[in-house]
XYZ file of C-alpha atoms in Angstrom:
228
model
C -105.974 -37.027 13.750
C -104.938 -39.933 14.049
C -106.626 -42.785 16.807
C -103.115 -43.491 18.505
C -103.160 -46.783 20.405
C -100.210 -49.030 21.409
C -100.635 -52.225 23.136
C -100.465 -51.926 27.303
C -98.048 -54.766 27.200
C -95.777 -52.372 24.879
C -96.614 -49.391 27.298
C -95.575 -51.799 30.555
C -92.457 -53.013 29.425
C -91.341 -49.194 28.244
C -92.428 -47.858 31.797
C -90.311 -51.164 33.850
C -87.404 -50.388 31.512
C -87.254 -46.675 32.498
C -87.589 -47.485 36.304
C -87.593 -44.457 38.429
C -85.319 -42.041 36.313
C -86.945 -38.937 36.149
C -88.519 -37.856 32.238
C -88.445 -34.371 32.119
C -86.067 -32.772 29.489
C -83.218 -29.858 29.533
C -84.240 -27.462 27.306
C -80.879 -26.335 26.223
C -80.052 -29.934 25.690
C -83.084 -30.651 23.408
C -83.962 -30.386 19.768
C -87.286 -30.432 18.133
C -86.858 -31.803 14.862
C -89.554 -31.659 12.549
C -89.420 -33.838 9.469
C -90.650 -32.858 6.017
C -93.785 -31.072 6.587
C -93.384 -29.268 2.865
C -96.029 -28.672 0.552
C -95.288 -31.739 -1.595
C -96.602 -33.951 1.350
C -99.180 -31.038 2.770
C -101.130 -29.714 0.063
C -104.273 -31.584 -1.605
C -103.315 -32.901 -4.952
C -99.676 -33.110 -4.311
C -97.913 -36.293 -5.464
C -97.208 -37.650 -1.713
C -100.082 -35.686 -0.364
C -100.455 -36.827 3.275
C -104.022 -35.532 4.903
C -103.355 -36.339 8.145
C -100.300 -34.211 7.785
C -102.238 -30.702 7.939
C -103.901 -31.539 11.112
C -100.860 -32.213 13.031
C -99.803 -28.287 12.463
C -101.379 -26.602 15.589
C -99.581 -29.033 17.532
C -96.324 -28.643 15.623
C -96.459 -24.959 16.018
C -97.187 -25.434 19.659
C -94.535 -27.692 20.648
C -91.798 -25.540 18.597
C -92.952 -22.100 20.231
C -92.900 -24.291 23.851
C -89.119 -25.487 23.150
C -87.736 -21.741 21.802
C -89.610 -20.659 25.607
C -87.651 -23.259 27.144
C -84.147 -22.602 25.600
C -84.010 -25.591 23.275
C -83.677 -25.545 19.330
C -86.089 -25.883 16.990
C -84.728 -28.039 13.243
C -87.084 -28.149 10.400
C -85.654 -30.891 8.020
C -86.832 -30.751 4.189
C -86.299 -33.782 1.680
C -84.591 -33.214 -1.125
C -84.010 -35.229 -3.947
C -81.489 -32.820 -5.788
C -77.993 -34.833 -7.204
C -79.291 -37.904 -6.021
C -80.660 -39.658 -8.707
C -77.647 -41.911 -9.139
C -76.458 -42.644 -5.890
C -80.387 -43.233 -4.763
C -81.034 -44.992 -7.700
C -83.719 -47.635 -6.319
C -85.622 -44.632 -4.820
C -85.635 -42.981 -8.009
C -86.518 -45.752 -10.377
C -88.477 -48.104 -8.051
C -89.923 -45.914 -5.448
C -91.057 -42.287 -5.988
C -92.867 -40.864 -9.132
C -91.500 -38.534 -11.269
C -93.715 -35.507 -10.634
C -92.962 -36.490 -6.822
C -89.197 -36.007 -7.377
C -89.635 -32.951 -9.047
C -91.620 -31.399 -6.286
C -88.853 -32.529 -3.625
C -86.191 -30.179 -5.445
C -85.335 -27.122 -4.112
C -86.934 -24.603 -5.427
C -90.209 -26.193 -6.345
C -93.314 -25.317 -4.856
C -93.544 -28.701 -3.112
C -90.029 -28.739 -1.408
C -91.007 -25.130 1.068
C -92.451 -25.284 4.565
C -96.187 -25.404 4.548
C -97.699 -21.699 5.243
C -99.100 -22.564 8.479
C -96.228 -23.598 10.022
C -94.245 -21.206 12.491
C -90.945 -20.654 11.259
C -88.928 -18.436 13.112
C -85.485 -16.876 11.585
C -82.976 -18.250 14.319
C -84.367 -22.029 13.625
C -82.666 -24.197 12.071
C -83.200 -25.147 8.414
C -81.674 -28.688 7.385
C -81.789 -30.279 4.163
C -81.619 -34.410 4.014
C -81.494 -36.938 1.219
C -82.788 -40.018 2.535
C -85.512 -40.859 4.476
C -83.723 -40.220 7.586
C -82.239 -36.890 8.727
C -79.517 -39.108 10.732
C -78.200 -41.571 8.630
C -74.325 -40.681 7.601
C -74.379 -38.714 4.341
C -77.980 -37.497 4.575
C -77.430 -34.316 6.055
C -75.323 -32.082 8.649
C -78.077 -32.533 11.464
C -75.788 -34.511 13.724
C -72.901 -31.927 13.671
C -75.474 -28.877 13.956
C -77.021 -30.454 17.066
C -74.001 -31.756 18.585
C -72.373 -28.202 18.428
C -75.312 -26.764 20.577
C -75.002 -29.238 23.067
C -77.624 -31.033 21.839
C -78.617 -34.832 22.989
C -82.123 -35.117 23.174
C -84.563 -35.052 19.975
C -88.446 -34.590 19.644
C -89.455 -35.827 16.798
C -92.912 -34.999 14.747
C -93.726 -34.550 10.772
C -94.655 -36.953 8.056
C -94.835 -39.763 7.705
C -94.688 -41.281 10.928
C -93.293 -44.629 9.414
C -91.154 -43.585 6.686
C -88.873 -40.635 7.281
C -89.732 -40.019 11.215
C -89.437 -43.218 12.311
C -86.392 -43.836 10.683
C -84.992 -40.496 12.025
C -85.876 -41.839 15.161
C -84.233 -44.511 14.969
C -80.800 -43.689 13.665
C -81.384 -40.794 16.072
C -81.499 -43.585 18.914
C -78.428 -45.295 17.321
C -76.201 -42.094 17.104
C -77.139 -41.976 21.151
C -79.645 -39.519 21.159
C -82.640 -39.905 23.318
C -86.100 -39.996 21.507
C -89.378 -38.568 22.403
C -91.875 -39.156 19.494
C -94.973 -37.174 19.848
C -98.094 -39.448 18.562
C -100.349 -36.611 17.857
C -97.552 -34.597 16.003
C -96.639 -37.272 13.862
C -98.972 -38.381 10.457
C -98.820 -41.017 8.437
C -101.551 -42.519 5.628
C -103.345 -44.849 7.850
C -104.005 -45.435 11.646
C -102.756 -49.140 10.945
C -98.961 -47.569 9.430
C -99.103 -44.738 12.165
C -99.777 -47.033 15.290
C -97.184 -49.862 14.116
C -94.351 -47.266 14.099
C -95.320 -46.164 17.596
C -95.173 -49.372 18.477
C -91.489 -50.011 17.377
C -90.435 -46.881 18.887
C -92.017 -47.216 22.310
C -90.848 -51.144 22.367
C -87.064 -49.925 21.515
C -85.974 -46.586 20.500
C -87.744 -43.855 22.636
C -90.501 -42.724 24.266
C -93.684 -41.845 22.776
C -96.215 -38.887 24.053
C -98.799 -36.515 23.567
C -98.136 -33.242 22.584
C -100.115 -32.335 26.034
C -97.813 -34.444 27.846
C -94.816 -32.885 25.922
C -95.742 -29.512 26.836
C -97.251 -30.132 30.105
C -93.480 -30.905 31.219
C -93.972 -34.751 31.708
C -91.378 -35.212 28.535
C -91.278 -31.434 27.864
C -88.882 -29.154 29.164
C -89.636 -28.911 32.611
C -91.333 -25.540 34.063
C -90.356 -23.587 30.895
C -92.470 -25.962 28.458
C -95.175 -25.344 30.947
C -95.980 -21.778 30.831
C -95.568 -21.705 27.487
C -98.355 -24.199 26.697
């Protein structure tokens, strides 16, 4: 698990900005958005392996169970490269390996969600085609969440500083309240992880732990606490 650290001055700034506003979430208006916990990022030897991502699975499952108990929505987001070679040629040519691109195609073993995740039939399944799930044209997540009356998203998954941070930034700019769970996000290093946490805390949302979320501080009040 990452050694999560945010400078005290940033924490103080965030606390001052929030003031006395209540921080508990309304479960019926909240979605847990799980980003890219697919085999391509999770399994040893995969081309885009993020070892720490395997360590956050218990926390993600705990949050998902609590969110359902509170009447919230759980959305499992999967990265897909299908049909994107021309429209995102920079990524295909300059960023990702051919093996990585293949393992993010629907139907590949890499595309599938990790077997340790406790996915339920009633949960949402979303495919995205960019780092951010919320950027225009990447997925239909905004429409799906709006249709359910969701105005708050709790972001978990991998990589902290790439798809998770990108999704959190865009969600906030689409007027969602963003809660980012520090020990349910995974990056390739503590430095990258903490840089993203700092940016989110400073500008884009609230950063909390799984325990804090489930205890109700930023977690759907009594129902979330009971589920923990």
